[in-house]
Amino acid sequence: MFARRVAVVGTGYVGLTTGACLASLGHRVVCADLDALKVARLKAGQVDILEPGLNELVVEGQAAGRLEFVVGARNAVADAEVVFLCLPTPMGAGGAADLSAVESVAEEIREVLPYGCVVVCKSTVPVGTSERVKALLQREDVAAVSNPEFLREGTAVRDFLHPDRIVVGSDSPQAAERVAALFAKLGAPTVLMDAASSEMVKYAANCFLAMKLSYVNAVAELCELLGADVTSVCEGMGYDKRIGQSFLKPGPGWGGSCLPKDTHALVQIAESVGVDFTLIKSTIEANVRQQQRIVGKVRDAVGGELAGVRVGVLGLAFKAGTNDLRDSPALAVAEQLVLEGADLSAYDPEVTGPLAGMLVVDDPYQAVKGAEAVVVLTDWPVFRTLDWVRIADLTDGHAIIDSRNHLDEDALVRAGLVHSGVGRAPLARPQFS
């Protein structure tokens, strides 16, 4: 594999992981960000993102002389052969992706790009963005390529270095092959296609996953009403190779930095060409309903009225293994509890306050003290090992709403607590060895 000179613009989850991992593969990488303080911290080997293995790669890359950080995109691309745009594309007006950051950087760097380099959009962007970037660059010698990322927060480094596939799209086959060659050392299946198809892959994949999660949450509701156990149902489904085990776990809804904005964006993309994508609309509606169902479980547990009721909250991040609160379903549930008048005290191992409307504490036992109900919203492993007998003594009520079926139900029952999960009817269930 030939080592290449690579620039990465943006040092968020995607950009920093991309830069550090490409450096670990032997490429010489310059990462750029507008935030001078952030750049200074990265130069000092300080990574603020909670991502296993990432800090080590940043330190190792700089020590090896293959990774550096600069302020400003223009300072990163001067001698680059490949430039990755890893910029935020948040939900804009009406749910469409906001491409202002991508467009701004494309205009900023066009005059300083080396002759014949390739500009790669790694951000999740609507179909046609590569063509738009190409037009903004105003450089016939510079090719635009789409290379969507499939990184999960909490396992981003592992996902990058052990990918299921590499997707590269461009209307220039030569440019696509140049980008694909950067990842050759990974030995992953590589799929080359046109730019529009590559851009569509990311939306199609993420929206399918969101749909799968909304589906299993709907199945969980049916299980509660019909006396079935969703855990057993999902196990029975998951062995079917056509379905698979992943994303078959009910919870308080899906969230994070990708699925909410990508589902809304795909609806907007579809509407722009006259397609009413009712399946994705229903997926979004089902997700909101699931969050409301969890709020309803807490409300029912305290007698039907939340105003003035103290509720302990365990977990605020959108998933365990990250400190990301962006579109967190846990936070959405907590905020709805606050809107209904509940007095919230919350704990998350990686989230500190303040947060509007609730007290965020640094100890789980403090969070549940005096609570009439406790709701578990993020499946941090530490929650399974809490002293539930102590919690039973600290709380004023006995209800534990386990929105992710994460806890040991028997341990809670032995402590004198009442466990309420998702997709499990309040009936005695036979135990099979």
C-alpha positions as semicolon CSV with decimal commas, in nm:
position;residue;x (nm);y (nm);z (nm)
1;M;0,000;0,000;0,000
2;F;0,129;0,345;-0,092
3;A;0,129;0,607;0,183
4;R;-0,061;0,917;0,080
5;R;-0,078;1,277;0,194
6;V;-0,426;1,322;0,340
7;A;-0,609;1,623;0,480
8;V;-0,913;1,587;0,705
9;V;-1,131;1,893;0,760
10;G;-1,329;1,864;1,083
11;T;-1,229;1,684;1,403
12;G;-1,561;1,558;1,538
13;Y;-1,637;1,188;1,582
14;V;-1,601;1,112;1,213
15;G;-1,314;1,346;1,130
16;L;-1,091;1,265;1,425
17;T;-1,149;0,891;1,391
18;T;-1,084;0,908;1,017
19;G;-0,765;1,107;1,059
20;A;-0,621;0,902;1,344
21;C;-0,706;0,570;1,181
22;L;-0,567;0,667;0,839
23;A;-0,247;0,773;1,014
24;S;-0,234;0,434;1,185
25;L;-0,250;0,276;0,838
26;G;0,066;0,462;0,739
27;H;-0,069;0,772;0,565
28;R;0,051;1,122;0,652
29;V;-0,252;1,307;0,780
30;V;-0,320;1,671;0,863
31;C;-0,645;1,738;1,051
32;A;-0,797;2,085;1,055
33;D;-1,053;2,250;1,277
34;L;-1,177;2,606;1,328
35;D;-1,156;2,575;1,708
36;A;-0,803;2,682;1,805
37;L;-0,845;2,558;2,164
38;K;-0,956;2,218;2,042
39;V;-0,658;2,198;1,807
40;A;-0,425;2,288;2,094
41;R;-0,572;2,013;2,311
42;L;-0,539;1,758;2,032
43;K;-0,177;1,858;1,978
44;A;-0,125;1,788;2,347
45;G;-0,283;1,445;2,304
46;Q;-0,605;1,539;2,483
47;V;-0,915;1,392;2,321
48;D;-1,247;1,512;2,461
49;I;-1,451;1,252;2,273
50;L;-1,527;0,939;2,471
51;E;-1,421;0,677;2,217
52;P;-1,219;0,366;2,313
53;G;-0,876;0,358;2,147
54;L;-0,901;0,701;1,988
55;N;-0,682;0,888;2,236
56;E;-0,410;0,628;2,197
57;L;-0,416;0,654;1,816
58;V;-0,393;1,034;1,835
59;V;-0,090;1,017;2,063
60;E;0,077;0,739;1,860
61;G;0,012;0,913;1,528
62;Q;0,173;1,237;1,642
63;A;0,467;1,058;1,799
64;A;0,528;0,877;1,469
65;G;0,511;1,203;1,274
66;R;0,217;1,085;1,065
67;L;-0,056;1,295;1,228
68;E;-0,075;1,667;1,292
69;F;-0,340;1,924;1,374
70;V;-0,380;2,275;1,238
71;V;-0,628;2,560;1,262
72;G;-0,820;2,629;0,941
73;A;-0,894;2,415;0,637
74;R;-0,666;2,609;0,403
75;N;-0,367;2,526;0,622
76;A;-0,435;2,154;0,594
77;V;-0,486;2,102;0,221
78;A;-0,181;2,273;0,070
79;D;0,000;1,952;-0,034
80;A;-0,277;1,695;0,010
81;E;-0,347;1,427;-0,245
82;V;-0,684;1,348;-0,086
83;V;-0,900;1,586;0,120
84;F;-1,177;1,447;0,342
85;L;-1,465;1,675;0,437
86;C;-1,590;1,551;0,774
87;L;-1,822;1,836;0,859
88;P;-2,153;1,862;1,044
89;T;-2,469;1,833;0,836
90;P;-2,732;1,896;1,104
91;M;-3,105;1,889;1,054
92;G;-3,210;2,216;0,893
93;A;-3,541;2,373;0,802
94;G;-3,814;2,116;0,747
95;G;-3,580;1,827;0,831
96;A;-3,349;1,869;0,531
97;A;-2,973;1,840;0,587
98;D;-2,797;2,172;0,638
99;L;-2,500;2,171;0,396
100;S;-2,372;2,519;0,482
101;A;-2,051;2,391;0,646
102;V;-1,969;2,163;0,353
103;E;-2,036;2,435;0,098
104;S;-1,841;2,696;0,294
105;V;-1,530;2,480;0,320
106;A;-1,547;2,380;-0,049
107;E;-1,542;2,748;-0,144
108;E;-1,269;2,823;0,109
109;I;-1,020;2,562;-0,014
110;R;-1,078;2,563;-0,390
111;E;-0,797;2,805;-0,471
112;V;-0,534;2,629;-0,260
113;L;-0,603;2,268;-0,354
114;P;-0,306;2,100;-0,526
115;Y;-0,347;2,011;-0,891
116;G;-0,518;1,677;-0,943
117;C;-0,619;1,612;-0,582
118;V;-0,943;1,442;-0,480
119;V;-1,203;1,594;-0,246
120;V;-1,400;1,334;-0,052
121;C;-1,728;1,401;0,125
122;K;-1,745;1,168;0,426
123;S;-2,027;1,358;0,594
124;T;-2,378;1,223;0,548
125;V;-2,518;1,432;0,266
126;P;-2,817;1,424;0,028
127;V;-2,791;1,273;-0,317
128;G;-2,633;1,523;-0,551
129;T;-2,395;1,678;-0,297
130;S;-2,079;1,548;-0,468
131;E;-2,199;1,717;-0,785
132;R;-2,267;2,033;-0,585
133;V;-1,919;2,023;-0,428
134;K;-1,762;1,974;-0,770
135;A;-1,944;2,284;-0,897
136;L;-1,838;2,492;-0,596
137;L;-1,474;2,391;-0,635
138;Q;-1,466;2,527;-0,991
139;R;-1,167;2,305;-1,065
140;E;-1,175;2,069;-1,361
141;D;-0,861;1,899;-1,232
142;V;-1,013;1,814;-0,892
143;A;-1,249;1,516;-0,860
144;A;-1,530;1,489;-0,606
145;V;-1,590;1,156;-0,433
146;S;-1,846;1,022;-0,186
147;N;-1,717;0,789;0,087
148;P;-1,989;0,751;0,353
149;E;-1,891;0,649;0,704
150;F;-2,053;0,366;0,898
151;L;-1,909;0,435;1,242
152;R;-2,098;0,371;1,564
153;E;-2,024;0,591;1,861
154;G;-1,848;0,387;2,126
155;T;-1,696;0,151;1,869
156;A;-1,584;0,400;1,603
157;V;-1,216;0,298;1,597
158;R;-1,301;-0,069;1,578
159;D;-1,561;-0,003;1,308
160;F;-1,310;0,194;1,101
161;L;-1,032;-0,064;1,127
162;H;-1,262;-0,365;1,088
163;P;-1,536;-0,246;0,852
164;D;-1,813;-0,457;0,702
165;R;-1,750;-0,278;0,371
166;I;-1,594;0,029;0,212
167;V;-1,828;0,228;-0,011
168;V;-1,678;0,475;-0,259
169;G;-1,874;0,663;-0,520
170;S;-1,767;0,901;-0,795
171;D;-1,843;0,984;-1,153
172;S;-1,468;0,948;-1,203
173;P;-1,373;0,578;-1,170
174;Q;-1,005;0,672;-1,137
175;A;-1,077;0,903;-0,844
176;A;-1,291;0,638;-0,673
177;E;-1,011;0,385;-0,705
178;R;-0,758;0,631;-0,557
179;V;-0,976;0,678;-0,250
180;A;-1,048;0,306;-0,216
181;A;-0,674;0,238;-0,221
182;L;-0,635;0,434;0,104
183;F;-0,820;0,153;0,283
184;A;-0,659;-0,141;0,101
185;K;-0,470;-0,252;0,411
186;L;-0,799;-0,320;0,588
187;G;-0,888;-0,600;0,347
188;A;-1,259;-0,519;0,358
189;P;-1,503;-0,571;0,072
190;T;-1,495;-0,254;-0,139
191;V;-1,795;-0,142;-0,340
192;L;-1,732;0,115;-0,613
193;M;-2,028;0,299;-0,762
194;D;-2,146;0,634;-0,892
195;A;-2,161;0,927;-0,650
196;A;-2,541;0,944;-0,626
197;S;-2,568;0,577;-0,532
198;S;-2,294;0,611;-0,270
199;E;-2,471;0,908;-0,111
200;M;-2,795;0,711;-0,108
201;V;-2,635;0,408;0,061
202;K;-2,584;0,589;0,392
203;Y;-2,941;0,716;0,414
204;A;-3,086;0,382;0,305
205;A;-2,879;0,194;0,566
206;N;-2,947;0,428;0,857
207;C;-3,317;0,456;0,786
208;F;-3,346;0,078;0,764
209;L;-3,184;0,047;1,107
210;A;-3,418;0,311;1,252
211;M;-3,711;0,124;1,101
212;K;-3,591;-0,202;1,257
213;L;-3,569;-0,038;1,600
214;S;-3,914;0,116;1,573
215;Y;-4,048;-0,221;1,464
216;V;-3,907;-0,406;1,764
217;N;-4,041;-0,137;1,998
218;A;-4,386;-0,186;1,846
219;V;-4,350;-0,563;1,889
220;A;-4,255;-0,499;2,253
221;E;-4,579;-0,311;2,310
222;L;-4,773;-0,604;2,166
223;C;-4,582;-0,845;2,390
224;E;-4,685;-0,649;2,698
225;L;-5,051;-0,664;2,598
226;L;-5,051;-1,028;2,490
227;G;-4,843;-1,179;2,772
228;A;-4,533;-1,256;2,563
229;D;-4,170;-1,176;2,645
230;V;-4,000;-0,958;2,383
231;T;-3,655;-1,087;2,481
232;S;-3,756;-1,440;2,387
233;V;-3,935;-1,318;2,076
234;C;-3,628;-1,128;1,954
235;E;-3,403;-1,425;2,024
236;G;-3,630;-1,645;1,820
237;M;-3,634;-1,391;1,536
238;G;-3,263;-1,317;1,542
239;Y;-3,149;-1,666;1,448
240;D;-3,317;-1,617;1,113
241;K;-3,027;-1,513;0,890
242;R;-3,257;-1,293;0,687
243;I;-3,321;-1,083;1,001
244;G;-3,011;-1,113;1,218
245;Q;-2,952;-1,039;1,586
246;S;-2,847;-0,675;1,564
247;F;-3,088;-0,388;1,639
248;L;-3,341;-0,630;1,788
249;K;-3,350;-0,472;2,132
250;P;-3,634;-0,255;2,261
251;G;-3,563;0,065;2,445
252;P;-3,679;0,422;2,506
253;G;-3,647;0,500;2,135
254;W;-3,357;0,557;1,899
255;G;-3,148;0,872;1,880
256;G;-2,793;1,001;1,853
257;S;-2,624;1,217;1,596
258;C;-2,731;1,017;1,288
259;L;-3,063;0,834;1,288
260;P;-3,293;1,126;1,375
261;K;-3,148;1,367;1,122
262;D;-3,104;1,102;0,852
263;T;-3,463;0,977;0,873
264;H;-3,598;1,332;0,848
265;A;-3,357;1,410;0,565
266;L;-3,464;1,106;0,364
267;V;-3,828;1,209;0,400
268;Q;-3,733;1,552;0,262
269;I;-3,526;1,401;-0,018
270;A;-3,819;1,179;-0,116
271;E;-4,066;1,467;-0,109
272;S;-3,835;1,675;-0,330
273;V;-3,892;1,423;-0,609
274;G;-4,261;1,367;-0,538
275;V;-4,237;1,050;-0,328
276;D;-4,439;1,015;-0,006
277;F;-4,212;0,788;0,200
278;T;-4,480;0,691;0,450
279;L;-4,275;0,400;0,587
280;I;-4,004;0,632;0,719
281;K;-4,260;0,884;0,842
282;S;-4,424;0,607;1,043
283;T;-4,082;0,503;1,175
284;I;-4,028;0,854;1,311
285;E;-4,379;0,870;1,459
286;A;-4,331;0,530;1,624
287;N;-4,011;0,655;1,785
288;V;-4,187;0,952;1,942
289;R;-4,461;0,718;2,061
290;Q;-4,203;0,493;2,228
291;Q;-4,059;0,783;2,426
292;Q;-4,411;0,874;2,535
293;R;-4,474;0,512;2,636
294;I;-4,177;0,522;2,874
295;V;-4,304;0,846;3,025
296;G;-4,640;0,673;3,064
297;K;-4,480;0,383;3,249
298;V;-4,325;0,624;3,499
299;R;-4,654;0,811;3,534
300;D;-4,846;0,488;3,598
301;A;-4,587;0,374;3,853
302;V;-4,646;0,681;4,071
303;G;-5,023;0,677;4,055
304;G;-5,102;0,863;3,734
305;E;-4,975;1,213;3,815
306;L;-4,616;1,336;3,781
307;A;-4,651;1,692;3,908
308;G;-4,435;1,735;4,217
309;V;-4,317;1,372;4,211
310;R;-3,949;1,303;4,264
311;V;-3,807;1,072;3,996
312;G;-3,453;0,931;3,986
313;V;-3,302;0,899;3,639
314;L;-3,016;0,664;3,559
315;G;-2,858;0,740;3,222
316;L;-2,873;1,045;2,996
317;A;-2,635;0,969;2,706
318;F;-2,802;0,833;2,395
319;K;-2,619;0,501;2,439
320;A;-2,372;0,344;2,678
321;G;-2,007;0,400;2,594
322;T;-2,048;0,762;2,488
323;N;-2,107;1,100;2,647
324;D;-2,311;1,223;2,350
325;L;-2,645;1,384;2,432
326;R;-2,739;1,475;2,074
327;D;-3,099;1,363;2,016
328;S;-3,068;1,127;2,311
329;P;-3,393;0,937;2,371
330;A;-3,298;0,927;2,740
331;L;-3,282;1,305;2,747
332;A;-3,608;1,332;2,552
333;V;-3,785;1,115;2,811
334;A;-3,630;1,310;3,098
335;E;-3,735;1,641;2,945
336;Q;-4,093;1,517;2,904
337;L;-4,099;1,411;3,269
338;V;-3,989;1,763;3,361
339;L;-4,260;1,914;3,140
340;E;-4,518;1,712;3,331
341;G;-4,391;1,856;3,659
342;A;-4,164;1,580;3,788
343;D;-3,870;1,671;4,010
344;L;-3,574;1,498;3,843
345;S;-3,239;1,398;3,988
346;A;-3,020;1,229;3,725
347;Y;-2,692;1,041;3,705
348;D;-2,484;0,932;3,407
349;P;-2,123;0,807;3,437
350;E;-2,007;1,034;3,154
351;V;-2,246;1,331;3,162
352;T;-2,213;1,630;3,391
353;G;-2,460;1,912;3,444
354;P;-2,618;2,143;3,443
355;L;-2,910;2,038;3,225
356;A;-3,228;2,239;3,203
357;G;-3,498;2,136;3,446
358;M;-3,309;1,864;3,629
359;L;-3,038;1,816;3,887
360;V;-2,744;1,616;3,750
361;V;-2,542;1,453;4,028
362;D;-2,218;1,256;4,036
363;D;-2,342;0,957;4,234
364;P;-2,619;0,711;4,138
365;Y;-2,733;0,667;4,496
366;Q;-2,775;1,041;4,534
367;A;-2,983;1,044;4,216
368;V;-3,235;0,793;4,354
369;K;-3,253;0,920;4,711
370;G;-3,611;1,004;4,802
371;A;-3,742;0,909;4,457
372;E;-4,091;0,766;4,420
373;A;-3,978;0,594;4,101
374;V;-3,646;0,526;3,929
375;V;-3,617;0,504;3,551
376;V;-3,317;0,349;3,373
377;L;-3,273;0,515;3,034
378;T;-2,919;0,419;2,926
379;D;-2,777;0,068;2,958
380;W;-2,448;0,146;3,130
381;P;-2,297;-0,180;3,266
382;V;-2,240;-0,017;3,606
383;F;-2,614;0,002;3,662
384;R;-2,639;-0,376;3,674
385;T;-2,397;-0,390;3,967
386;L;-2,556;-0,124;4,185
387;D;-2,653;-0,216;4,541
388;W;-3,027;-0,252;4,489
389;V;-3,093;-0,329;4,855
390;R;-2,938;0,007;4,939
391;I;-3,145;0,171;4,667
392;A;-3,460;0,015;4,812
393;D;-3,374;0,180;5,143
394;L;-3,298;0,517;4,979
395;T;-3,609;0,548;4,764
396;D;-3,956;0,646;4,882
397;G;-4,120;0,421;4,624
398;H;-4,054;0,071;4,494
399;A;-4,092;0,113;4,116
400;I;-3,793;0,064;3,884
401;I;-3,877;0,135;3,520
402;D;-3,613;-0,043;3,315
403;S;-3,657;0,102;2,967
404;R;-3,383;-0,117;2,817
405;N;-3,445;-0,448;2,999
406;H;-3,092;-0,405;3,127
407;L;-3,119;-0,496;3,494
408;D;-3,128;-0,829;3,675
409;E;-3,499;-0,855;3,754
410;D;-3,445;-1,120;4,020
411;A;-3,197;-0,898;4,206
412;L;-3,451;-0,616;4,213
413;V;-3,729;-0,843;4,335
414;R;-3,505;-0,979;4,613
415;A;-3,440;-0,619;4,717
416;G;-3,814;-0,560;4,750
417;L;-3,841;-0,348;4,437
418;V;-4,093;-0,373;4,156
419;H;-3,931;-0,414;3,813
420;S;-4,112;-0,282;3,506
421;G;-3,940;-0,360;3,178
422;V;-4,031;-0,312;2,813
423;G;-4,212;-0,584;2,619
424;R;-4,267;-0,801;2,923
425;A;-4,613;-0,859;3,065
426;P;-4,644;-0,836;3,445
427;L;-4,704;-1,210;3,465
428;A;-4,506;-1,497;3,613
429;R;-4,283;-1,638;3,341
430;P;-4,146;-1,992;3,339
431;Q;-3,770;-2,021;3,381
432;F;-3,594;-2,255;3,139
433;S;-3,243;-2,382;3,206
